Amino acid sequence: TAEEARQILFADRVVIYKVYEQSSGKIVAESRIDHCPSLLGMEFSAEVFPDSCHQKYMNGYVCTITDRDHEHLANCLSSFMQTLQIRAKLAVPIIEQNSNQLWGLLIAHQCSSQRYWCTGEVEFMQRLAEQCSIAIQQSELYAQLQESNLQLARATKLKDEFLANMSHELRTPLNAILGMAEVIQDGIYGEINNRQGQALKTIERSGTHLLELINDILDLAKIESGQILLN
């Protein structure tokens, strides 16, 4: 966005300034010509952007300075612009769509010469700032969606691990039950009558069915965790 805006405006530098809590801020994007110094990553304290400025931009204020050396600017502002090699500037607010709060500023700089910002250029920057706001909102929603997907994937993985562990834990005693039922039916611990034999067969059938269900759960957990082996 900064690069496209700079080329269309033929500006020396275009930056995107992000406003944080307590009105501190940082240059988060930049496009510039070679002889114009870089401001990318530069951080500013709340003194640079007081509450009065914050409120004005919240209300849609557009800052246009044609020439810092020939306008009646506060000494601190004039000195600040001179330090950053800004001769003229155009700044428009980027307002968050949902909260209607000030996200930051889209700013065009003329570094070495004065510049009169015409109405068309101001309107262009305002429209671009609106599109920036929409793009930022979509980006944040996408990031939130990605985080939700990661959390869901972690929860699914934990569920699969739980099912796999539980399946193993359940199979161990169940195998012992089935083994003992088979041993008793074979008369290893003495003779059994018909009623006892029928009861043991019921235990064996039910245990075998339960073991099949446990194996199915274990296979499903392996499939979802990518651990299944096909023969």
PDB file of N, CA and C in Angstrom, residues 53-63 91-93 95 102 122 126:
ATOM      1  N   CYS A  53      -4.297  15.390  19.581  1.00  0.00           N
ATOM      2  CA  CYS A  53      -4.119  14.954  18.185  1.00  0.00           C
ATOM      3  C   CYS A  53      -4.903  13.673  17.934  1.00  0.00           C
ATOM      4  N   HIS A  54      -4.846  12.774  18.887  1.00  0.00           N
ATOM      5  CA  HIS A  54      -5.553  11.503  18.763  1.00  0.00           C
ATOM      6  C   HIS A  54      -7.039  11.743  18.531  1.00  0.00           C
ATOM      7  N   GLN A  55      -7.623  12.636  19.317  1.00  0.00           N
ATOM      8  CA  GLN A  55      -9.048  12.914  19.201  1.00  0.00           C
ATOM      9  C   GLN A  55      -9.390  13.584  17.876  1.00  0.00           C
ATOM     10  N   LYS A  56      -8.538  14.481  17.410  1.00  0.00           N
ATOM     11  CA  LYS A  56      -8.796  15.151  16.131  1.00  0.00           C
ATOM     12  C   LYS A  56      -8.823  14.143  14.985  1.00  0.00           C
ATOM     13  N   TYR A  57      -7.847  13.259  14.960  1.00  0.00           N
ATOM     14  CA  TYR A  57      -7.820  12.243  13.903  1.00  0.00           C
ATOM     15  C   TYR A  57      -8.994  11.275  14.018  1.00  0.00           C
ATOM     16  N   MET A  58      -9.424  11.009  15.255  1.00  0.00           N
ATOM     17  CA  MET A  58     -10.609  10.163  15.463  1.00  0.00           C
ATOM     18  C   MET A  58     -11.829  10.773  14.791  1.00  0.00           C
ATOM     19  N   ASN A  59     -11.881  12.095  14.757  1.00  0.00           N
ATOM     20  CA  ASN A  59     -13.010  12.811  14.159  1.00  0.00           C
ATOM     21  C   ASN A  59     -12.830  13.043  12.662  1.00  0.00           C
ATOM     22  N   GLY A  60     -11.799  12.409  12.055  1.00  0.00           N
ATOM     23  CA  GLY A  60     -11.605  12.512  10.617  1.00  0.00           C
ATOM     24  C   GLY A  60     -10.679  13.622  10.168  1.00  0.00           C
ATOM     25  N   TYR A  61      -9.920  14.191  11.087  1.00  0.00           N
ATOM     26  CA  TYR A  61      -9.010  15.289  10.749  1.00  0.00           C
ATOM     27  C   TYR A  61      -7.948  14.833   9.740  1.00  0.00           C
ATOM     28  N   VAL A  62      -7.648  15.700   8.779  1.00  0.00           N
ATOM     29  CA  VAL A  62      -6.589  15.471   7.806  1.00  0.00           C
ATOM     30  C   VAL A  62      -5.541  16.566   7.981  1.00  0.00           C
ATOM     31  N   CYS A  63      -4.305  16.149   8.185  1.00  0.00           N
ATOM     32  CA  CYS A  63      -3.214  17.107   8.391  1.00  0.00           C
ATOM     33  C   CYS A  63      -2.489  17.349   7.072  1.00  0.00           C
ATOM     34  N   ALA A  91      -1.269  13.672   6.142  1.00  0.00           N
ATOM     35  CA  ALA A  91      -1.580  12.550   7.026  1.00  0.00           C
ATOM     36  C   ALA A  91      -3.093  12.387   7.136  1.00  0.00           C
ATOM     37  N   VAL A  92      -3.561  11.154   6.929  1.00  0.00           N
ATOM     38  CA  VAL A  92      -4.989  10.847   7.052  1.00  0.00           C
ATOM     39  C   VAL A  92      -5.149   9.683   8.036  1.00  0.00           C
ATOM     40  N   PRO A  93      -6.263   9.652   8.767  1.00  0.00           N
ATOM     41  CA  PRO A  93      -6.454   8.599   9.766  1.00  0.00           C
ATOM     42  C   PRO A  93      -6.902   7.281   9.155  1.00  0.00           C
ATOM     43  N   ILE A  95      -9.168   4.396  10.412  1.00  0.00           N
ATOM     44  CA  ILE A  95     -10.137   4.120  11.471  1.00  0.00           C
ATOM     45  C   ILE A  95     -10.579   2.657  11.391  1.00  0.00           C
ATOM     46  N   LEU A 102      -9.165   4.720  16.365  1.00  0.00           N
ATOM     47  CA  LEU A 102      -8.041   5.100  15.510  1.00  0.00           C
ATOM     48  C   LEU A 102      -6.997   3.981  15.514  1.00  0.00           C
ATOM     49  N   VAL A 122      -5.738  14.460  -1.465  1.00  0.00           N
ATOM     50  CA  VAL A 122      -6.282  14.222  -0.119  1.00  0.00           C
ATOM     51  C   VAL A 122      -7.379  13.154  -0.172  1.00  0.00           C
ATOM     52  N   GLN A 126      -7.510   9.430   1.573  1.00  0.00           N
ATOM     53  CA  GLN A 126      -8.617   9.056   2.458  1.00  0.00           C
ATOM     54  C   GLN A 126      -9.240   7.727   2.016  1.00  0.00           C
TER      55      GLN A 126
END
